[in-house]
């Protein structure tokens, strides 16, 4: 097989070798345990149903510009691949197009770097039309730099016959032009989808309900928490990138206030630039949020590094992570901690007002979580008393949906409420048939 021209996606069940290159001298921001990184790479590989035959951390003094690995390692892996019928080699770092090409020639196997692997997972997971288009756009942008006579199948999507290029046009030029044409087409399709999303968002602003966005490292438990709070059945599994497409549900907090809860795509270290750009429209739900809830797997050995990765992506999106009034940190999976670790963590959280302990699986901390959301959302609200006629059920219902009721008192022909309102909802209240005391 010619691995320079054969670049189809890996198939389910392909035998794979997973390698995590680790520079002994260290790289900038290298704060992760190499064995933990390898375990994550194995999980990513398993997420697209590849059969991991072997995995290891590869210690390097310095990466070779042309092949990443030295001659000795290349010979060792080529022999291993031959005798173990390896189909795919996963390199857990970004690999240049030249390195990828040279590695495939030397190893006689398909080579996928970390960016390509994440793109494969996203392509496998996307469900909605927008998600599928975004992933394809990211994949094409990535592949454009790695063209090796692999995209002529796209000519079927152009329609009609005719010449694809002049007599002097090389196959590489044809491939690049076909990709560029497909990218333009996808961007036009996405513009329509984005306009629809913006229309929905503008309608929500008119309601308006506060938006609470769940963010976090992949597999931190966001979807499990989302399901518990909304009584939904969003796919949640102990799996990296179990869900990609954003889901929104309306929930009523114990105080009576209605909010929209948004479950977003999980983040990961070294999230490909192509994906951040492609998914920006989706992640703008986070930018629009009144409160960002950062869900962390507090039991993971690299939980601090994961927090930094999430912050890095949020900052790239333009979210101010220093604004504690609009940020809440959920330390999830506390049901997996022993008593001593739980006590130490509780002492730390007791000194903070932007952190809570929780187990989305068992329900530990749900009441504290709801109270924290209400506290965060009402920090700029004004407390006032209103009298609503007993026969005005519509106004009473509106007050409960858009304010936070602190106290309720029944009179003979009216209901008196002590309630907190945001400035915009207070203006709407003043136009209603209620008496402000």
mmCIF file of C-alpha atoms in Angstrom, residues 199-353:
data_model
loop_
_atom_site.group_PDB
_atom_site.id
_atom_site.type_symbol
_atom_site.label_atom_id
_atom_site.label_comp_id
_atom_site.label_asym_id
_atom_site.label_seq_id
_atom_site.Cartn_x
_atom_site.Cartn_y
_atom_site.Cartn_z
ATOM 1 C CA UNK A 199 -32.752 34.721 15.715
ATOM 2 C CA UNK A 200 -33.435 32.185 18.456
ATOM 3 C CA UNK A 201 -30.998 33.998 20.739
ATOM 4 C CA UNK A 202 -32.677 37.362 20.117
ATOM 5 C CA UNK A 203 -36.048 35.786 20.959
ATOM 6 C CA UNK A 204 -34.627 34.485 24.241
ATOM 7 C CA UNK A 205 -33.375 37.985 25.063
ATOM 8 C CA UNK A 206 -36.911 39.275 24.722
ATOM 9 C CA UNK A 207 -38.259 36.724 27.205
ATOM 10 C CA UNK A 208 -35.770 37.248 28.967
ATOM 11 C CA UNK A 209 -34.531 34.354 31.050
ATOM 12 C CA UNK A 210 -31.002 34.341 32.450
ATOM 13 C CA UNK A 211 -28.698 31.904 30.643
ATOM 14 C CA UNK A 212 -26.479 29.570 32.686
ATOM 15 C CA UNK A 213 -23.782 27.889 30.562
ATOM 16 C CA UNK A 214 -22.054 24.695 31.680
ATOM 17 C CA UNK A 215 -18.433 24.484 30.550
ATOM 18 C CA UNK A 216 -15.572 22.203 31.466
ATOM 19 C CA UNK A 217 -12.973 19.707 30.371
ATOM 20 C CA UNK A 218 -14.363 16.793 28.416
ATOM 21 C CA UNK A 219 -15.688 13.986 30.641
ATOM 22 C CA UNK A 220 -15.921 16.275 33.695
ATOM 23 C CA UNK A 221 -19.613 15.446 34.115
ATOM 24 C CA UNK A 222 -21.388 18.388 32.473
ATOM 25 C CA UNK A 223 -24.016 16.329 30.659
ATOM 26 C CA UNK A 224 -24.680 14.220 33.770
ATOM 27 C CA UNK A 225 -25.231 17.412 35.784
ATOM 28 C CA UNK A 226 -27.383 18.844 32.983
ATOM 29 C CA UNK A 227 -29.576 15.733 33.013
ATOM 30 C CA UNK A 228 -29.990 15.813 36.791
ATOM 31 C CA UNK A 229 -31.004 19.484 36.822
ATOM 32 C CA UNK A 230 -33.335 19.337 33.821
ATOM 33 C CA UNK A 231 -34.637 15.758 34.082
ATOM 34 C CA UNK A 232 -33.435 15.294 30.500
ATOM 35 C CA UNK A 233 -31.811 12.361 28.759
ATOM 36 C CA UNK A 234 -28.886 14.037 26.981
ATOM 37 C CA UNK A 235 -26.324 11.344 26.117
ATOM 38 C CA UNK A 236 -23.933 11.110 29.053
ATOM 39 C CA UNK A 237 -21.280 8.432 29.371
ATOM 40 C CA UNK A 238 -17.807 7.953 30.848
ATOM 41 C CA UNK A 239 -16.352 8.811 27.455
ATOM 42 C CA UNK A 240 -14.355 11.693 26.023
ATOM 43 C CA UNK A 241 -16.545 14.000 23.899
ATOM 44 C CA UNK A 242 -19.715 12.008 24.615
ATOM 45 C CA UNK A 243 -21.725 15.003 23.364
ATOM 46 C CA UNK A 244 -20.789 17.789 20.963
ATOM 47 C CA UNK A 245 -23.883 19.719 20.006
ATOM 48 C CA UNK A 246 -25.151 22.333 22.503
ATOM 49 C CA UNK A 247 -28.390 21.589 24.312
ATOM 50 C CA UNK A 248 -30.606 24.147 26.025
ATOM 51 C CA UNK A 249 -33.386 23.500 28.541
ATOM 52 C CA UNK A 250 -35.564 25.744 30.690
ATOM 53 C CA UNK A 251 -35.490 24.970 34.416
ATOM 54 C CA UNK A 252 -37.228 26.463 37.455
ATOM 55 C CA UNK A 253 -35.047 27.152 40.482
ATOM 56 C CA UNK A 254 -36.424 26.521 44.004
ATOM 57 C CA UNK A 255 -36.919 30.263 44.524
ATOM 58 C CA UNK A 256 -39.262 30.329 41.530
ATOM 59 C CA UNK A 257 -36.915 31.974 39.013
ATOM 60 C CA UNK A 258 -36.743 30.435 35.534
ATOM 61 C CA UNK A 259 -33.352 30.100 33.805
ATOM 62 C CA UNK A 260 -32.075 28.547 30.574
ATOM 63 C CA UNK A 261 -29.365 25.948 31.146
ATOM 64 C CA UNK A 262 -26.918 25.359 28.277
ATOM 65 C CA UNK A 263 -24.732 22.246 27.980
ATOM 66 C CA UNK A 264 -21.749 22.983 25.721
ATOM 67 C CA UNK A 265 -19.025 20.916 24.067
ATOM 68 C CA UNK A 266 -16.253 19.726 26.367
ATOM 69 C CA UNK A 267 -12.825 21.334 26.118
ATOM 70 C CA UNK A 268 -9.488 19.550 25.960
ATOM 71 C CA UNK A 269 -5.807 20.428 26.077
ATOM 72 C CA UNK A 270 -4.371 21.603 22.756
ATOM 73 C CA UNK A 271 -7.862 21.995 21.288
ATOM 74 C CA UNK A 272 -7.194 22.500 17.559
ATOM 75 C CA UNK A 273 -7.373 26.109 16.416
ATOM 76 C CA UNK A 274 -9.500 24.965 13.490
ATOM 77 C CA UNK A 275 -12.116 23.616 15.895
ATOM 78 C CA UNK A 276 -12.202 26.692 18.119
ATOM 79 C CA UNK A 277 -12.780 28.818 15.029
ATOM 80 C CA UNK A 278 -15.387 26.466 13.556
ATOM 81 C CA UNK A 279 -17.306 26.039 16.799
ATOM 82 C CA UNK A 280 -17.221 29.708 17.724
ATOM 83 C CA UNK A 281 -20.887 30.187 16.783
ATOM 84 C CA UNK A 282 -21.836 27.322 19.084
ATOM 85 C CA UNK A 283 -19.593 28.482 21.898
ATOM 86 C CA UNK A 284 -21.013 31.981 21.676
ATOM 87 C CA UNK A 285 -23.743 30.629 23.953
ATOM 88 C CA UNK A 286 -21.048 30.957 26.623
ATOM 89 C CA UNK A 287 -20.390 34.590 25.681
ATOM 90 C CA UNK A 288 -24.111 35.344 25.957
ATOM 91 C CA UNK A 289 -24.435 33.620 29.331
ATOM 92 C CA UNK A 290 -25.342 35.522 32.484
ATOM 93 C CA UNK A 291 -23.457 32.907 34.503
ATOM 94 C CA UNK A 292 -20.671 30.523 33.446
ATOM 95 C CA UNK A 293 -20.561 27.318 35.507
ATOM 96 C CA UNK A 294 -17.220 25.553 35.242
ATOM 97 C CA UNK A 295 -17.633 21.828 35.999
ATOM 98 C CA UNK A 296 -14.396 20.127 37.091
ATOM 99 C CA UNK A 297 -13.539 16.485 37.729
ATOM 100 C CA UNK A 298 -11.885 17.088 41.082
ATOM 101 C CA UNK A 299 -10.686 13.459 41.266
ATOM 102 C CA UNK A 300 -8.579 13.659 38.101
ATOM 103 C CA UNK A 301 -4.810 13.840 38.789
ATOM 104 C CA UNK A 302 -4.456 16.651 36.222
ATOM 105 C CA UNK A 303 -7.481 18.644 37.396
ATOM 106 C CA UNK A 304 -5.479 21.875 37.802
ATOM 107 C CA UNK A 305 -3.992 21.520 34.316
ATOM 108 C CA UNK A 306 -7.482 20.852 32.948
ATOM 109 C CA UNK A 307 -8.743 24.024 34.633
ATOM 110 C CA UNK A 308 -5.992 25.990 32.912
ATOM 111 C CA UNK A 309 -6.934 24.466 29.537
ATOM 112 C CA UNK A 310 -10.586 25.465 30.012
ATOM 113 C CA UNK A 311 -9.554 29.004 31.003
ATOM 114 C CA UNK A 312 -7.316 29.239 27.933
ATOM 115 C CA UNK A 313 -10.229 28.389 25.602
ATOM 116 C CA UNK A 314 -12.614 30.719 27.449
ATOM 117 C CA UNK A 315 -10.128 33.575 27.134
ATOM 118 C CA UNK A 316 -9.733 32.844 23.398
ATOM 119 C CA UNK A 317 -13.500 33.222 23.165
ATOM 120 C CA UNK A 318 -13.416 36.525 25.037
ATOM 121 C CA UNK A 319 -14.858 35.356 28.382
ATOM 122 C CA UNK A 320 -13.558 37.252 31.425
ATOM 123 C CA UNK A 321 -12.672 34.452 33.864
ATOM 124 C CA UNK A 322 -11.695 37.003 36.530
ATOM 125 C CA UNK A 323 -15.298 38.221 36.837
ATOM 126 C CA UNK A 324 -16.312 36.174 39.882
ATOM 127 C CA UNK A 325 -19.837 37.636 39.883
ATOM 128 C CA UNK A 326 -20.571 35.738 36.674
ATOM 129 C CA UNK A 327 -18.502 32.609 37.354
ATOM 130 C CA UNK A 328 -19.142 29.533 39.506
ATOM 131 C CA UNK A 329 -16.826 26.560 39.900
ATOM 132 C CA UNK A 330 -18.324 23.120 40.539
ATOM 133 C CA UNK A 331 -15.934 20.549 41.980
ATOM 134 C CA UNK A 332 -17.657 17.426 40.676
ATOM 135 C CA UNK A 333 -17.373 13.682 41.435
ATOM 136 C CA UNK A 334 -16.845 14.180 45.185
ATOM 137 C CA UNK A 335 -18.588 10.838 45.742
ATOM 138 C CA UNK A 336 -15.317 9.224 44.603
ATOM 139 C CA UNK A 337 -13.231 10.939 47.315
ATOM 140 C CA UNK A 338 -12.302 9.366 50.632
ATOM 141 C CA UNK A 339 -13.365 11.021 53.895
ATOM 142 C CA UNK A 340 -10.029 12.771 54.512
ATOM 143 C CA UNK A 341 -9.825 14.265 51.018
ATOM 144 C CA UNK A 342 -13.466 15.362 51.255
ATOM 145 C CA UNK A 343 -12.831 17.152 54.572
ATOM 146 C CA UNK A 344 -9.799 18.994 53.210
ATOM 147 C CA UNK A 345 -11.720 20.058 50.124
ATOM 148 C CA UNK A 346 -14.724 21.180 52.156
ATOM 149 C CA UNK A 347 -12.477 23.390 54.316
ATOM 150 C CA UNK A 348 -11.090 24.999 51.153
ATOM 151 C CA UNK A 349 -14.539 25.573 49.636
ATOM 152 C CA UNK A 350 -15.913 27.051 52.874
ATOM 153 C CA UNK A 351 -13.483 29.953 52.417
ATOM 154 C CA UNK A 352 -14.720 30.674 48.864
ATOM 155 C CA UNK A 353 -18.011 31.970 47.497
#
